[in-house]
Amino acid sequence: MAAEKVLVLNATGKVGRNVCRALREAGFDVAGTTRSPKSPLTSHGVKPVVCNYTIRADLDRAFKETGAKKVFVITDYFRAAKSNADEEFRQGRDAIDAAKAAGVDHLIFMSVADAECFDKHTKHMKAKVELEKYLRQSGVPFSILRPCAFFENLDDAANWNPLKKGVVKFLTLQDCKYCATYDIGRAAAIQFKNREEWLGKSLDVIGWQGDLSQVAAAFSKVSGVPVKARLAMPIFLRRLLLNDLHHMFLYYEVQNGPRGTPEAFRKILPDALSAEDWFRFHNRFADGTPITTQAQPG
Ligand SMILES: NC(=O)c1ccc[n+]([C@@H]2O[C@H](COP(=O)([O-])OP(=O)(O)OC[C@H]3O[C@@H](n4cnc5c(N)ncnc54)[C@H](OP(=O)(O)O)[C@@H]3O)[C@@H](O)[C@H]2O)c1
C-alpha cells in the first residue's frame, strides 16, 4: 500500500524540519513548504513544495500539487507574522480554509501549552488561542498539539543564543517544562495514525522538566566537560527588551505553568526525550562540531 501523504507547512524551521523527520520515520510520504527553491529538504527525503504559506493562492497550489489529505499547520508569529497577532491569525485562518477547500481529512495544528492562561502582555499566544477556536468551528477534522518551551531554544543562534562548549544559557534559571521539536513530530505521527482516537482532541507536548542547573548537568554528562548554567540576559533586560517573552516566563516562574506534565505526555510517547536525550539527539554545537562522538542510540 502506498504511504499516506502529509503536507508540513514551514518545513524548514525548528519545528518543521524535525516534524518532517519524525513523520518520515513513521512511514509517511512527506512534502514540506518552503519559500526557497534551493531548499535542503530533498536531501532529507522530503518533497519540497515552493510555497509562501502566508499567501492563500500558494497554499491552494501546495495542496493541489501534493494531493495531501493530511496537513501539519504551524504559524510563525515572530517572523512570518512580524510579531502581529492579527496577521498570525489571518495566516493560520487561511491555512485552515485552504485545507478545508482541499478536502483535508486530518489537520494537526501546533498551538502552545496553556495558550489561554498567559496574561495580556504575552502577545505571541493570542493568535494561537483564536486559531484553536476557529479550527474547532471550521468543520475541518483536526487535532491540536500544544508544546511547551523547545529544547531547541538552547541552541538558537538566530536569537543570540548559540550553543557553546561548557555553558548553557536560557531566559530563566528556574524550573521549566521543555520538549524536543522531534517529539512534536512523533506525537503528530501518533495522531495521524490513530485518527479516530485523536479527532477533536488536543495533547500537551511536555517531554521533561527541570531548572537550568539540571539542563547543564545533562549537557555536561553528554559533552564530557563541566557546564555552567547562565541567564541569556539579566531579568531587568528581559523585561525591557523582550517584554512579551518576559511575561511568558513569569507564567512559568510564578505560576508554575504550564499545567501539563512529562508523566502525562509519556503515557502517549513513552520515550519522549529528556534533556540528556535531547543533547544526544541534537549532537552539535552551534558551529557544527559534534557534542559527542559516542555512538547514538537508534
Ligand atoms: N520556541 C519555543 O519554545 C516555542 C514553543 C511553542 C511554540 N512555539 C511557536 O513556534 C512557532 C515558530 O516555529 P519555528 O520555531 O519552527 O520557526 P522558525 O524556525 O523561525 O521557522 C520559521 C518558518 O517560517 C518560514 N518563514 C519565515 N519567515 C517567513 C516569511 N516572512 N514569510 C513566509 N514564511 C516565512 C520559514 O520557511 P522558509 O524560509 O523556508 O520559507 C520557516 O520554515 C511560533 O509561532 C512560536 O509561537 C515556539
Short mmCIF file of N, CA, C and O in Angstrom, two decimals, residues 8-21 32-35 39-41 44 53 72 74-76 79 110 150 152 156 181-182 184 284:
data_model
loop_
_atom_site.label_atom_id
_atom_site.label_comp_id
_atom_site.label_asym_id
_atom_site.label_seq_id
_atom_site.Cartn_x
_atom_site.Cartn_y
_atom_site.Cartn_z
N VAL A 8 3.59 19.32 5.34
CA VAL A 8 4.03 20.05 6.54
C VAL A 8 4.28 21.50 6.14
O VAL A 8 5.11 21.76 5.25
N LEU A 9 3.58 22.43 6.78
CA LEU A 9 3.83 23.84 6.49
C LEU A 9 5.09 24.29 7.23
O LEU A 9 5.38 23.81 8.33
N ASN A 10 5.82 25.23 6.64
CA ASN A 10 7.04 25.76 7.27
C ASN A 10 8.03 24.65 7.60
O ASN A 10 8.56 24.57 8.73
N ALA A 11 8.28 23.81 6.61
CA ALA A 11 9.05 22.59 6.84
C ALA A 11 10.52 22.83 7.14
O ALA A 11 11.23 21.91 7.55
N THR A 12 11.00 24.03 6.93
CA THR A 12 12.44 24.29 7.12
C THR A 12 12.77 24.87 8.49
O THR A 12 13.93 25.08 8.80
N GLY A 13 11.75 25.15 9.31
CA GLY A 13 12.00 25.79 10.61
C GLY A 13 12.41 24.78 11.67
O GLY A 13 12.56 23.58 11.39
N LYS A 14 12.58 25.27 12.89
CA LYS A 14 12.98 24.40 14.01
C LYS A 14 11.96 23.29 14.21
O LYS A 14 12.31 22.15 14.48
N VAL A 15 10.69 23.65 14.10
CA VAL A 15 9.64 22.64 14.26
C VAL A 15 9.54 21.79 12.99
O VAL A 15 9.61 20.56 13.04
N GLY A 16 9.37 22.49 11.86
CA GLY A 16 9.06 21.80 10.61
C GLY A 16 10.05 20.71 10.26
O GLY A 16 9.66 19.60 9.89
N ARG A 17 11.34 21.01 10.40
CA ARG A 17 12.30 20.01 9.92
C ARG A 17 12.28 18.74 10.77
O ARG A 17 12.40 17.63 10.23
N ASN A 18 12.06 18.89 12.07
CA ASN A 18 12.01 17.68 12.90
C ASN A 18 10.66 16.98 12.84
O ASN A 18 10.58 15.76 13.04
N VAL A 19 9.60 17.74 12.53
CA VAL A 19 8.30 17.11 12.31
C VAL A 19 8.39 16.27 11.03
O VAL A 19 7.95 15.11 10.99
N CYS A 20 9.01 16.83 9.99
CA CYS A 20 9.19 16.07 8.73
C CYS A 20 9.97 14.79 9.01
O CYS A 20 9.60 13.71 8.55
N ARG A 21 11.04 14.91 9.77
CA ARG A 21 11.88 13.75 10.07
C ARG A 21 11.07 12.65 10.78
O ARG A 21 11.11 11.48 10.39
N GLY A 32 6.94 19.23 2.14
CA GLY A 32 7.04 20.37 3.05
C GLY A 32 7.13 21.68 2.31
O GLY A 32 7.77 21.76 1.25
N THR A 33 6.49 22.71 2.84
CA THR A 33 6.54 24.00 2.17
C THR A 33 7.77 24.80 2.59
O THR A 33 8.25 24.72 3.72
N THR A 34 8.28 25.55 1.63
CA THR A 34 9.37 26.49 1.85
C THR A 34 9.30 27.54 0.75
O THR A 34 8.82 27.24 -0.35
N ARG A 35 9.76 28.74 1.06
CA ARG A 35 9.78 29.77 0.00
C ARG A 35 10.97 29.58 -0.91
O ARG A 35 11.03 30.16 -1.98
N SER A 39 15.94 24.59 -1.41
CA SER A 39 15.88 24.08 -0.05
C SER A 39 16.58 22.73 0.09
O SER A 39 16.61 21.93 -0.84
N PRO A 40 17.14 22.46 1.28
CA PRO A 40 17.80 21.16 1.50
C PRO A 40 16.82 20.04 1.82
O PRO A 40 17.23 18.93 2.14
N LEU A 41 15.52 20.30 1.69
CA LEU A 41 14.53 19.30 2.12
C LEU A 41 14.71 17.97 1.39
O LEU A 41 14.60 16.91 2.00
N HIS A 44 16.76 15.35 2.76
CA HIS A 44 16.21 14.71 3.96
C HIS A 44 14.99 13.85 3.64
O HIS A 44 14.22 13.49 4.55
N TYR A 53 3.66 30.28 2.77
CA TYR A 53 2.43 29.86 3.45
C TYR A 53 1.58 31.05 3.88
O TYR A 53 0.43 30.89 4.28
N PHE A 72 0.09 19.31 8.52
CA PHE A 72 0.58 19.79 9.82
C PHE A 72 0.76 21.30 9.69
O PHE A 72 1.55 21.76 8.85
N ILE A 74 1.78 24.94 11.14
CA ILE A 74 2.49 25.77 12.12
C ILE A 74 2.35 27.20 11.63
O ILE A 74 2.55 27.48 10.45
N THR A 75 2.06 28.10 12.52
CA THR A 75 2.13 29.53 12.17
C THR A 75 3.39 30.10 12.83
O THR A 75 3.87 29.56 13.83
N ASP A 76 3.90 31.16 12.27
CA ASP A 76 5.16 31.71 12.77
C ASP A 76 4.93 33.18 13.17
O ASP A 76 4.91 34.07 12.33
N ARG A 79 8.41 35.81 12.88
CA ARG A 79 8.97 36.21 11.58
C ARG A 79 7.89 36.43 10.54
O ARG A 79 7.65 37.55 10.11
N MET A 110 -0.35 23.13 15.37
CA MET A 110 0.55 23.31 16.51
C MET A 110 0.24 24.63 17.20
O MET A 110 0.42 25.70 16.64
N PHE A 150 10.72 24.82 23.70
CA PHE A 150 11.53 23.87 22.91
C PHE A 150 12.95 23.77 23.49
O PHE A 150 13.57 24.80 23.79
N GLU A 152 15.21 23.30 21.60
CA GLU A 152 15.96 23.97 20.52
C GLU A 152 16.29 25.43 20.87
O GLU A 152 17.20 26.01 20.29
N ASP A 156 20.12 28.50 19.63
CA ASP A 156 19.33 29.34 18.75
C ASP A 156 20.13 30.59 18.37
O ASP A 156 19.92 31.67 18.92
N THR A 181 11.41 19.39 19.48
CA THR A 181 10.52 19.55 18.32
C THR A 181 10.33 18.20 17.61
O THR A 181 9.28 17.95 17.01
N TYR A 182 11.32 17.31 17.73
CA TYR A 182 11.19 15.96 17.17
C TYR A 182 10.00 15.22 17.81
O TYR A 182 9.29 14.47 17.14
N ILE A 184 7.33 16.67 18.91
CA ILE A 184 6.08 17.21 18.34
C ILE A 184 5.75 16.38 17.10
O ILE A 184 4.60 15.98 16.89
N ARG A 284 25.13 18.64 18.27
CA ARG A 284 26.06 19.58 17.64
C ARG A 284 26.05 20.90 18.41
O ARG A 284 25.03 21.32 18.94
#
